[in-house]
mmCIF file of C-alpha atoms in Angstrom:
data_model
loop_
_atom_site.group_PDB
_atom_site.id
_atom_site.type_symbol
_atom_site.label_atom_id
_atom_site.label_comp_id
_atom_site.label_asym_id
_atom_site.label_seq_id
_atom_site.Cartn_x
_atom_site.Cartn_y
_atom_site.Cartn_z
ATOM 1 C CA ASP A 312 13.663 -0.980 -32.429
ATOM 2 C CA ALA A 313 12.598 -0.665 -28.803
ATOM 3 C CA ASP A 314 10.685 2.523 -28.018
ATOM 4 C CA VAL A 315 12.135 2.949 -24.553
ATOM 5 C CA THR A 316 15.783 1.939 -24.139
ATOM 6 C CA GLN A 317 18.024 1.739 -21.174
ATOM 7 C CA THR A 318 21.836 1.644 -20.805
ATOM 8 C CA PRO A 319 23.607 -0.170 -19.428
ATOM 9 C CA ARG A 320 21.512 -3.280 -19.052
ATOM 10 C CA ASN A 321 23.734 -4.609 -16.234
ATOM 11 C CA ARG A 322 26.220 -2.884 -14.000
ATOM 12 C CA ILE A 323 28.281 -3.982 -11.124
ATOM 13 C CA THR A 324 29.941 -1.338 -9.119
ATOM 14 C CA LYS A 325 31.571 -0.666 -5.703
ATOM 15 C CA THR A 326 30.367 1.416 -2.787
ATOM 16 C CA GLY A 327 31.072 5.046 -3.090
ATOM 17 C CA LYS A 328 31.236 5.114 -6.852
ATOM 18 C CA ARG A 329 29.135 7.463 -8.956
ATOM 19 C CA ILE A 330 26.732 5.733 -11.477
ATOM 20 C CA MET A 331 24.647 7.091 -14.209
ATOM 21 C CA LEU A 332 21.822 5.055 -15.766
ATOM 22 C CA GLU A 333 20.480 6.321 -19.092
ATOM 23 C CA CYS A 334 16.978 6.181 -20.634
ATOM 24 C CA SER A 335 16.048 7.253 -24.175
ATOM 25 C CA GLN A 336 12.626 7.138 -25.787
ATOM 26 C CA THR A 337 11.409 7.402 -29.416
ATOM 27 C CA LYS A 338 7.701 7.581 -28.487
ATOM 28 C CA GLY A 339 7.546 11.462 -28.355
ATOM 29 C CA HIS A 340 6.137 11.378 -24.786
ATOM 30 C CA ASP A 341 6.526 14.297 -22.490
ATOM 31 C CA ARG A 342 6.420 12.367 -19.302
ATOM 32 C CA MET A 343 9.282 10.165 -18.097
ATOM 33 C CA TYR A 344 9.852 8.217 -14.871
ATOM 34 C CA TRP A 345 12.379 6.281 -12.900
ATOM 35 C CA TYR A 346 11.343 3.278 -10.775
ATOM 36 C CA ARG A 347 13.215 0.674 -8.797
ATOM 37 C CA GLN A 348 12.223 -2.916 -8.306
ATOM 38 C CA ASP A 349 13.284 -5.045 -5.433
ATOM 39 C CA PRO A 350 12.604 -8.749 -5.024
ATOM 40 C CA GLY A 351 9.224 -9.405 -3.652
ATOM 41 C CA LEU A 352 8.125 -5.787 -3.839
ATOM 42 C CA GLY A 353 6.332 -3.771 -6.399
ATOM 43 C CA LEU A 354 7.922 -0.875 -8.364
ATOM 44 C CA ARG A 355 8.570 2.268 -6.429
ATOM 45 C CA LEU A 356 8.887 5.690 -8.001
ATOM 46 C CA ILE A 357 12.208 7.556 -7.681
ATOM 47 C CA TYR A 358 11.837 10.608 -9.746
ATOM 48 C CA TYR A 359 9.553 11.828 -12.628
ATOM 49 C CA SER A 360 9.506 14.521 -15.169
ATOM 50 C CA PHE A 361 6.489 15.959 -17.041
ATOM 51 C CA ASP A 362 8.488 18.145 -19.338
ATOM 52 C CA VAL A 363 12.024 19.010 -20.110
ATOM 53 C CA LYS A 364 12.198 21.786 -17.384
ATOM 54 C CA ASP A 365 10.212 19.827 -14.893
ATOM 55 C CA ILE A 366 11.750 17.464 -12.176
ATOM 56 C CA ASN A 367 9.869 15.988 -9.228
ATOM 57 C CA LYS A 368 10.786 13.703 -6.433
ATOM 58 C CA GLY A 369 8.990 10.320 -6.105
ATOM 59 C CA GLU A 370 8.457 8.146 -3.119
ATOM 60 C CA ILE A 371 12.086 7.156 -2.679
ATOM 61 C CA SER A 372 14.375 9.900 -4.006
ATOM 62 C CA ASP A 373 17.048 10.022 -1.301
ATOM 63 C CA GLY A 374 20.412 9.045 -2.716
ATOM 64 C CA TYR A 375 19.382 9.685 -6.292
ATOM 65 C CA SER A 376 19.354 12.632 -8.696
ATOM 66 C CA VAL A 377 18.172 13.000 -12.251
ATOM 67 C CA SER A 378 18.569 15.041 -15.333
ATOM 68 C CA ARG A 379 16.251 15.589 -18.234
ATOM 69 C CA GLN A 380 18.615 16.583 -20.988
ATOM 70 C CA ALA A 381 15.939 16.595 -23.741
ATOM 71 C CA GLN A 382 12.396 15.413 -24.222
ATOM 72 C CA ALA A 383 13.823 11.883 -25.243
ATOM 73 C CA LYS A 384 16.413 11.504 -22.506
ATOM 74 C CA PHE A 385 16.135 11.156 -18.738
ATOM 75 C CA SER A 386 19.081 9.940 -16.780
ATOM 76 C CA LEU A 387 19.370 8.662 -13.228
ATOM 77 C CA SER A 388 22.361 9.170 -11.061
ATOM 78 C CA LEU A 389 23.559 7.622 -7.901
ATOM 79 C CA GLU A 390 26.268 10.180 -6.558
ATOM 80 C CA SER A 391 27.807 7.687 -4.103
ATOM 81 C CA ALA A 392 26.388 4.168 -4.522
ATOM 82 C CA ILE A 393 25.573 1.959 -1.492
ATOM 83 C CA PRO A 394 24.760 -1.693 -1.289
ATOM 84 C CA ASN A 395 21.091 -1.174 -0.516
ATOM 85 C CA GLN A 396 20.760 0.574 -3.903
ATOM 86 C CA THR A 397 21.210 -2.891 -5.495
ATOM 87 C CA ALA A 398 18.061 -3.385 -7.470
ATOM 88 C CA LEU A 399 16.398 -3.522 -10.965
ATOM 89 C CA TYR A 400 15.827 0.011 -12.285
ATOM 90 C CA PHE A 401 13.147 0.867 -14.893
ATOM 91 C CA CYS A 402 12.472 3.873 -16.871
ATOM 92 C CA ALA A 403 9.011 4.583 -18.192
ATOM 93 C CA THR A 404 7.294 7.183 -20.377
ATOM 94 C CA SER A 405 3.586 8.265 -20.790
ATOM 95 C CA ASP A 406 1.738 10.993 -22.475
ATOM 96 C CA THR A 407 -1.648 12.537 -21.509
ATOM 97 C CA SER A 408 -3.594 11.024 -24.352
ATOM 98 C CA GLY A 409 -2.857 7.455 -23.837
ATOM 99 C CA ALA A 410 -5.713 4.985 -23.084
ATOM 100 C CA GLY A 411 -5.874 4.267 -19.392
ATOM 101 C CA ASP A 412 -2.850 6.732 -19.031
ATOM 102 C CA GLU A 413 -0.497 3.670 -19.859
ATOM 103 C CA GLN A 414 3.087 3.992 -18.904
ATOM 104 C CA PHE A 415 5.560 2.193 -21.362
ATOM 105 C CA PHE A 416 8.601 0.578 -19.611
ATOM 106 C CA GLY A 417 12.078 0.091 -20.757
ATOM 107 C CA PRO A 418 13.797 -3.329 -20.289
ATOM 108 C CA GLY A 419 15.482 -2.391 -17.037
ATOM 109 C CA THR A 420 18.982 -1.957 -15.681
ATOM 110 C CA ARG A 421 20.206 -4.465 -13.150
ATOM 111 C CA LEU A 422 22.518 -2.581 -10.781
ATOM 112 C CA THR A 423 24.643 -4.409 -8.114
ATOM 113 C CA VAL A 424 26.581 -2.392 -5.602
ATOM 114 C CA LEU A 425 29.223 -4.381 -3.757
ATOM 115 C CA GLY B 661 -1.765 4.508 3.384
ATOM 116 C CA GLU B 662 -2.399 2.808 0.090
ATOM 117 C CA ASP B 663 -1.420 -0.809 -0.210
ATOM 118 C CA VAL B 664 -1.855 -3.469 -2.909
ATOM 119 C CA GLU B 665 -1.374 -7.196 -2.137
ATOM 120 C CA GLN B 666 -0.935 -10.240 -4.141
ATOM 121 C CA SER B 667 0.021 -13.773 -3.625
ATOM 122 C CA LEU B 668 3.570 -14.518 -4.774
ATOM 123 C CA PHE B 669 3.060 -17.673 -6.770
ATOM 124 C CA LEU B 670 0.459 -19.544 -8.844
ATOM 125 C CA SER B 671 0.870 -22.815 -10.882
ATOM 126 C CA VAL B 672 -1.688 -23.966 -13.370
ATOM 127 C CA ARG B 673 -1.955 -26.767 -15.961
ATOM 128 C CA GLU B 674 -1.649 -25.800 -19.566
ATOM 129 C CA GLY B 675 -5.173 -25.220 -21.013
ATOM 130 C CA ASP B 676 -6.748 -24.542 -17.666
ATOM 131 C CA SER B 677 -7.848 -21.001 -16.544
ATOM 132 C CA SER B 678 -5.608 -18.974 -14.283
ATOM 133 C CA VAL B 679 -7.026 -16.661 -11.662
ATOM 134 C CA ILE B 680 -4.647 -14.071 -10.269
ATOM 135 C CA ASN B 681 -5.997 -12.076 -7.201
ATOM 136 C CA CYS B 682 -5.290 -8.757 -5.817
ATOM 137 C CA THR B 683 -6.536 -6.737 -2.871
ATOM 138 C CA TYR B 684 -6.197 -3.046 -2.158
ATOM 139 C CA THR B 685 -6.931 -0.721 0.667
ATOM 140 C CA ASP B 686 -7.668 2.742 -0.962
ATOM 141 C CA SER B 687 -10.579 2.842 -3.298
ATOM 142 C CA SER B 688 -10.034 6.444 -4.602
ATOM 143 C CA SER B 689 -8.008 5.332 -7.635
ATOM 144 C CA THR B 690 -9.080 6.148 -11.122
ATOM 145 C CA TYR B 691 -7.835 2.991 -12.895
ATOM 146 C CA LEU B 692 -6.627 -0.451 -11.880
ATOM 147 C CA TYR B 693 -4.039 -2.149 -14.015
ATOM 148 C CA TRP B 694 -2.674 -5.541 -14.733
ATOM 149 C CA TYR B 695 0.862 -5.487 -16.000
ATOM 150 C CA LYS B 696 2.836 -8.528 -17.362
ATOM 151 C CA GLN B 697 6.548 -8.895 -16.943
ATOM 152 C CA GLU B 698 8.509 -11.381 -18.858
ATOM 153 C CA PRO B 699 12.060 -12.501 -18.022
ATOM 154 C CA GLY B 700 14.468 -9.711 -18.897
ATOM 155 C CA ALA B 701 11.873 -7.247 -19.928
ATOM 156 C CA GLY B 702 10.092 -4.325 -18.572
ATOM 157 C CA LEU B 703 6.465 -4.313 -17.470
ATOM 158 C CA GLN B 704 3.920 -4.324 -20.295
ATOM 159 C CA LEU B 705 0.330 -3.172 -19.697
ATOM 160 C CA LEU B 706 -1.990 -6.140 -20.159
ATOM 161 C CA THR B 707 -5.289 -4.480 -19.444
ATOM 162 C CA TYR B 708 -6.854 -1.896 -17.192
ATOM 163 C CA ILE B 709 -10.269 -1.178 -15.780
ATOM 164 C CA PHE B 710 -11.899 2.119 -14.676
ATOM 165 C CA SER B 711 -12.579 2.163 -11.082
ATOM 166 C CA ASN B 712 -16.208 2.596 -11.742
ATOM 167 C CA MET B 713 -16.539 -0.574 -13.796
ATOM 168 C CA ASP B 714 -17.233 -4.113 -12.477
ATOM 169 C CA MET B 715 -15.884 -6.179 -15.355
ATOM 170 C CA LYS B 716 -13.892 -5.992 -18.494
ATOM 171 C CA GLN B 717 -13.285 -8.676 -21.008
ATOM 172 C CA ASP B 718 -10.545 -8.731 -23.699
ATOM 173 C CA GLN B 719 -10.161 -11.873 -25.695
ATOM 174 C CA ARG B 720 -8.732 -14.479 -23.112
ATOM 175 C CA LEU B 721 -8.537 -11.945 -20.282
ATOM 176 C CA THR B 722 -11.336 -11.185 -17.922
ATOM 177 C CA VAL B 723 -10.916 -8.522 -15.181
ATOM 178 C CA LEU B 724 -13.359 -8.495 -12.208
ATOM 179 C CA LEU B 725 -13.560 -5.616 -9.803
ATOM 180 C CA ASN B 726 -15.351 -5.997 -6.439
ATOM 181 C CA LYS B 727 -15.391 -2.517 -5.034
ATOM 182 C CA LYS B 728 -17.193 -3.557 -1.823
ATOM 183 C CA ASP B 729 -14.452 -6.082 -1.031
ATOM 184 C CA LYS B 730 -11.705 -4.084 -2.665
ATOM 185 C CA HIS B 731 -10.664 -6.967 -4.568
ATOM 186 C CA LEU B 732 -9.410 -7.279 -8.205
ATOM 187 C CA SER B 733 -8.906 -10.410 -10.223
ATOM 188 C CA LEU B 734 -7.410 -11.308 -13.620
ATOM 189 C CA ARG B 735 -8.673 -14.450 -15.380
ATOM 190 C CA ILE B 736 -6.629 -15.923 -18.152
ATOM 191 C CA ALA B 737 -8.725 -18.557 -20.185
ATOM 192 C CA ASP B 738 -6.956 -21.486 -21.796
ATOM 193 C CA THR B 739 -3.518 -20.748 -20.226
ATOM 194 C CA GLN B 740 -0.579 -21.230 -22.494
ATOM 195 C CA THR B 741 3.187 -21.543 -21.950
ATOM 196 C CA GLY B 742 3.596 -18.104 -23.192
ATOM 197 C CA ASP B 743 1.526 -16.860 -20.303
ATOM 198 C CA SER B 744 4.402 -17.665 -17.939
ATOM 199 C CA ALA B 745 5.467 -14.433 -16.406
ATOM 200 C CA ILE B 746 5.130 -12.127 -13.343
ATOM 201 C CA TYR B 747 1.761 -10.271 -13.197
ATOM 202 C CA PHE B 748 1.480 -7.092 -11.271
ATOM 203 C CA CYS B 749 -1.730 -5.365 -10.273
ATOM 204 C CA ALA B 750 -1.543 -1.625 -9.660
ATOM 205 C CA GLU B 751 -3.726 1.298 -8.615
ATOM 206 C CA ARG B 752 -3.420 4.589 -10.323
ATOM 207 C CA PHE B 753 -4.252 7.648 -8.345
ATOM 208 C CA SER B 754 -2.432 10.070 -10.599
ATOM 209 C CA ALA B 755 0.324 10.016 -13.244
ATOM 210 C CA SER B 756 2.921 10.246 -10.468
ATOM 211 C CA LYS B 757 1.269 7.956 -8.057
ATOM 212 C CA ILE B 758 0.741 4.347 -9.056
ATOM 213 C CA ILE B 759 0.931 1.703 -6.269
ATOM 214 C CA PHE B 760 2.099 -1.613 -7.495
ATOM 215 C CA GLY B 761 1.608 -4.963 -5.852
ATOM 216 C CA SER B 762 4.516 -7.205 -5.338
ATOM 217 C CA GLY B 763 3.701 -9.432 -8.353
ATOM 218 C CA THR B 764 2.423 -12.972 -8.783
ATOM 219 C CA ARG B 765 4.609 -15.451 -10.697
ATOM 220 C CA LEU B 766 2.537 -17.635 -12.860
ATOM 221 C CA SER B 767 4.022 -20.904 -13.914
ATOM 222 C CA ILE B 768 2.463 -23.387 -16.388
ATOM 223 C CA ARG B 769 2.575 -27.088 -15.864
ATOM 224 C CA PRO B 770 2.331 -29.404 -19.019
#
């Protein structure tokens, strides 16, 4: 079974709709992250959480919110989706003891906003 | 600000060596990474190098870091069809600040 899972894998929605993307991990890591990937660009950090009670904005948090429901779960919400939020979204986890501080990525959610 | 740049495409013949290049602007990072992304999958860490090292070798992979020129490269020896993927270089400044390049798509010719 995958260590970092994301649901849904694909989603098409309309402008103005509320969308939630979910991430679960079985790695036992404290740290979780949400990134978005756009064609021809690298990943950009949206939000991150170092613990259940810790939430921090990343580089591009406007239009997004997150919830860390438990150590293993970190969800990303788009309160009112807009077309320029069409992208590939990745969840990642890490802990402080990993070699090279490696982040482990989920398979991604492809979101299309019409 | 920090910036990491890569060429978008590379095509090599099966069995040849692939060299993927990356340049960066801010040399205060702690690690530099190479990630591999296969179709439909997330990024997977391929290898990393401490910013105070010059070279790291790991089986078919060789990472070279030229700090003077702010240049990072990944050499894949004996390139196979399974190496087809997008390769991202990235600089780590902190757990919450990793700057990714735009990725190089490696394709393998028979």
